[in-house]
PDB file of C-alpha atoms and ligand atoms in Angstrom:
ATOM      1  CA  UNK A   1       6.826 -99.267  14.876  1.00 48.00           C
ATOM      2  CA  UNK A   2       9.234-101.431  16.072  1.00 49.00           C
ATOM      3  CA  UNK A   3       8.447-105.114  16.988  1.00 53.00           C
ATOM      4  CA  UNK A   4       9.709-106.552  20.066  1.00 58.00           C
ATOM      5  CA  UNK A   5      11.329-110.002  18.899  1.00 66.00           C
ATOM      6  CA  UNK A   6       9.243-112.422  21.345  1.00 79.00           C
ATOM      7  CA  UNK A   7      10.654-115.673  22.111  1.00 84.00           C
ATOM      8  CA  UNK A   8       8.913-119.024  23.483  1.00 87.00           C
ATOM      9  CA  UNK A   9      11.584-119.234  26.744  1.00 84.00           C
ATOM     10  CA  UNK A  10      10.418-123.749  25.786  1.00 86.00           C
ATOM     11  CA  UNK A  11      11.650-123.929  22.155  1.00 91.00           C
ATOM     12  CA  UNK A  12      13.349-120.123  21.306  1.00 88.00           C
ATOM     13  CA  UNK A  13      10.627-119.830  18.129  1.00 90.00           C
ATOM     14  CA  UNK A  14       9.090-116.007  17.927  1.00 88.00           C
ATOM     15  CA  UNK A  15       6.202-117.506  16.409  1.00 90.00           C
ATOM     16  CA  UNK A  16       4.400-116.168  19.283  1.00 91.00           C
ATOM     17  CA  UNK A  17       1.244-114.482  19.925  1.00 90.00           C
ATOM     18  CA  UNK A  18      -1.050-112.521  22.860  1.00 90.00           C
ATOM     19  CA  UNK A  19      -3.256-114.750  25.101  1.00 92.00           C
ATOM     20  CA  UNK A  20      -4.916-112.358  27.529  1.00 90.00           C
ATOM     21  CA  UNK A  21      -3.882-111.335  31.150  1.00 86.00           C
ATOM     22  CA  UNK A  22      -3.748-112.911  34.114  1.00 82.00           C
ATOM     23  CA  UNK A  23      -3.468-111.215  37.240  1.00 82.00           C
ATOM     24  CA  UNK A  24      -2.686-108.117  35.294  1.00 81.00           C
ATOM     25  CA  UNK A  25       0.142-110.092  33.818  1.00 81.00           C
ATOM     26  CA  UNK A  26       0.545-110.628  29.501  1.00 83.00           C
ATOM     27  CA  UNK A  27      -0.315-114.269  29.116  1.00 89.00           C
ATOM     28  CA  UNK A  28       1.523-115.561  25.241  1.00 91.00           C
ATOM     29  CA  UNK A  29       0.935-119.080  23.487  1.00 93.00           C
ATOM     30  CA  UNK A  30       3.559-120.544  21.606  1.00 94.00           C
ATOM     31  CA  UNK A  31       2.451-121.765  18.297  1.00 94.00           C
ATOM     32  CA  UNK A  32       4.758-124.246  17.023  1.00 93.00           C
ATOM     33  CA  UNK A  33       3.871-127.948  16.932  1.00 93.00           C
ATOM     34  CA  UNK A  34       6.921-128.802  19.870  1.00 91.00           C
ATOM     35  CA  UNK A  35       4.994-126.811  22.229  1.00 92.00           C
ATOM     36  CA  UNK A  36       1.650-127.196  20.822  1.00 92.00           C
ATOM     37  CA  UNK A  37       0.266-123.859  22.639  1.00 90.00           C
ATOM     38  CA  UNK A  38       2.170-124.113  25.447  1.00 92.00           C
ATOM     39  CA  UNK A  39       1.537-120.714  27.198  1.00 92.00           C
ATOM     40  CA  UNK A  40       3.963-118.652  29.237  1.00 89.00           C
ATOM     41  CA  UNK A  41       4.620-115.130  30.804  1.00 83.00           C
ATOM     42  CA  UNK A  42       6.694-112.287  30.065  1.00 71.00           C
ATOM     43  CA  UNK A  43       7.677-109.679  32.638  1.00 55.00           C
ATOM     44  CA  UNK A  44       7.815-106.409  31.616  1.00 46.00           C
ATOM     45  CA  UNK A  45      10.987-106.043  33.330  1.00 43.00           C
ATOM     46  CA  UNK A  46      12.359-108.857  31.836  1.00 48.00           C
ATOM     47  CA  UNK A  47      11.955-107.097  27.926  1.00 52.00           C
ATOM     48  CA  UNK A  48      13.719-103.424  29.437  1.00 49.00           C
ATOM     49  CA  UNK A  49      16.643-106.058  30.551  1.00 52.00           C
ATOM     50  CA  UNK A  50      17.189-107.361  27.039  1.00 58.00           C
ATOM     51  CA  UNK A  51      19.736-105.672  24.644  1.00 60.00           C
ATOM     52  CA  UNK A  52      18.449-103.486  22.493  1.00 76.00           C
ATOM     53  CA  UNK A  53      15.541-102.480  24.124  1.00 78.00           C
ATOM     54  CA  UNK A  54      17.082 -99.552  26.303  1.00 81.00           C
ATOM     55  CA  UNK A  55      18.310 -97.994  23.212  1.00 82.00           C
ATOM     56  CA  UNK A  56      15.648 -98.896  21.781  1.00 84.00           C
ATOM     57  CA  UNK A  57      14.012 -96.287  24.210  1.00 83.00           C
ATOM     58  CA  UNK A  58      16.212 -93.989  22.983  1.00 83.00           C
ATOM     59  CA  UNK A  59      16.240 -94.156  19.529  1.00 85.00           C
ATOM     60  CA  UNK A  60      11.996 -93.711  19.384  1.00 84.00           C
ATOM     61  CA  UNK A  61      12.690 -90.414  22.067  1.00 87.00           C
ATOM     62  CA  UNK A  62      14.790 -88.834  19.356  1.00 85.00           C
ATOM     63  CA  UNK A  63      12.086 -89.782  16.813  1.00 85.00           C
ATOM     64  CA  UNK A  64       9.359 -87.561  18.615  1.00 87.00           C
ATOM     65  CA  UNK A  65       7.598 -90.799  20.130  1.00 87.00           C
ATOM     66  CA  UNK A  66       6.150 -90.001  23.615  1.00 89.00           C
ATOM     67  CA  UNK A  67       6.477 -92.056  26.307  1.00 90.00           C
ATOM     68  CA  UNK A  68       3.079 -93.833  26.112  1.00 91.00           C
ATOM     69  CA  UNK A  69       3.842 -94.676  22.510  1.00 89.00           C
ATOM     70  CA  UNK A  70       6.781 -95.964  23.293  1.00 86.00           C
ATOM     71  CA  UNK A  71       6.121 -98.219  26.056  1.00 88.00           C
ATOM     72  CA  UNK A  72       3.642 -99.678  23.882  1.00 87.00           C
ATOM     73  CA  UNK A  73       5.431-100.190  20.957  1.00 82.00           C
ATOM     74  CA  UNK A  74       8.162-102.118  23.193  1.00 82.00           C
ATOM     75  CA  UNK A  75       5.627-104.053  25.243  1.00 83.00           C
ATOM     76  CA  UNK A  76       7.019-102.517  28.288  1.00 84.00           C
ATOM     77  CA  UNK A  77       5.793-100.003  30.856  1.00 86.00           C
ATOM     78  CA  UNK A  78       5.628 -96.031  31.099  1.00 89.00           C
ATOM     79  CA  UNK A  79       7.707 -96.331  34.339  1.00 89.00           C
ATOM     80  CA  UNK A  80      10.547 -98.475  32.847  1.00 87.00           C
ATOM     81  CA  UNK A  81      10.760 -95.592  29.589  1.00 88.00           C
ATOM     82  CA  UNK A  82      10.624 -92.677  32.014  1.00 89.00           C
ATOM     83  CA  UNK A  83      13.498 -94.251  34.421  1.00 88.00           C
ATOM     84  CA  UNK A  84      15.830 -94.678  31.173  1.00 85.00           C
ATOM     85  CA  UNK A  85      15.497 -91.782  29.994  1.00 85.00           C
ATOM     86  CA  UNK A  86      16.453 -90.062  32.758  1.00 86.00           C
ATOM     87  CA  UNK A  87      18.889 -91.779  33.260  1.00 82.00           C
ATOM     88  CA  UNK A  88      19.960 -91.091  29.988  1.00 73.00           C
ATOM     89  CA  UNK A  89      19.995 -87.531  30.406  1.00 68.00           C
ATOM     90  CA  UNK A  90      22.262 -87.952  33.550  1.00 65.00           C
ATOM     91  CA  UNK A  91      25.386 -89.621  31.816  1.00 56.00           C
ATOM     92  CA  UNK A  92      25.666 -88.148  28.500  1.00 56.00           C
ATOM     93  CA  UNK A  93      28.875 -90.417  28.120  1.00 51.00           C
ATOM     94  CA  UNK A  94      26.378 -93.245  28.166  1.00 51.00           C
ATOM     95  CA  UNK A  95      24.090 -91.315  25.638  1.00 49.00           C
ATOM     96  CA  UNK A  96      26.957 -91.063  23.206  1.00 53.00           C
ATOM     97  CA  UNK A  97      27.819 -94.604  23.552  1.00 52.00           C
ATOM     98  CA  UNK A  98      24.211 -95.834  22.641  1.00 50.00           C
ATOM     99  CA  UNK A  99      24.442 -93.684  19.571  1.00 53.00           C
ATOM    100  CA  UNK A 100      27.088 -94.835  18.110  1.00 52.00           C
ATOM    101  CA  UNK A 101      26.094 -98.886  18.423  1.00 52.00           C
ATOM    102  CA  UNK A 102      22.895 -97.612  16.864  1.00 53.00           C
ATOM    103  CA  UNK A 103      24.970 -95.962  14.226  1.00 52.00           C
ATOM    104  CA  UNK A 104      27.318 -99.540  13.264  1.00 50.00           C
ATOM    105  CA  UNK A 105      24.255-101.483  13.375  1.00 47.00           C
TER     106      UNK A 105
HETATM  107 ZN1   ZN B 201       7.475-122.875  21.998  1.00 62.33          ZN
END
């Protein structure tokens, strides 16, 4: 499993955690003592456009993980995993590319 690193967009701390839905949206609290459980919303959209999480995508494909399991384990939807993988298969250039940062990591 890998753990999306979930920051508070008030003070940048990951010490973060679920607080329902709203309007079908993912509600978090922020835990610190600066924000004292200030609570905010994170797009799905807004965790495919973060580094990392497009390969990411790919590196869980290439471990066997379907799609479902995937978008679960990023915290971001079926849709969003299906569209980059396929666009993955359509520039294999790009495909190298993301292997290769995965491998110097
Ligand atoms: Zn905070």
């Amino acid at each position: 499993m890998i753990l999306v690193p979930l920051q508070c967009p008030f003070c940048g701390s990951e010490d973060v955690g679920k607080h329902g839905t709203v309007n079908g949206k993912q509600r978090y609290i922020c835990h610190t003592l600066e924000c004292s459980h200030r609570t905010f919303y994170t797009e799905y959209t807004y965790n495919a456009c973060k580094s990392g999480v497009k390969s990411d995508i790919y590196k869980q494909s290439v471990n066997g993980s379907g799609v479902r399991a995937i978008s679960r384990c990023l915290g971001i939807s079926t849709d969003t995993v299906i569209s980059e993988l396929k666009k993955r298969k359509r520039h294999k250039s790009y495909q190298q590319g993301i292997l290769s940062d995965a491998f110097h990591r």
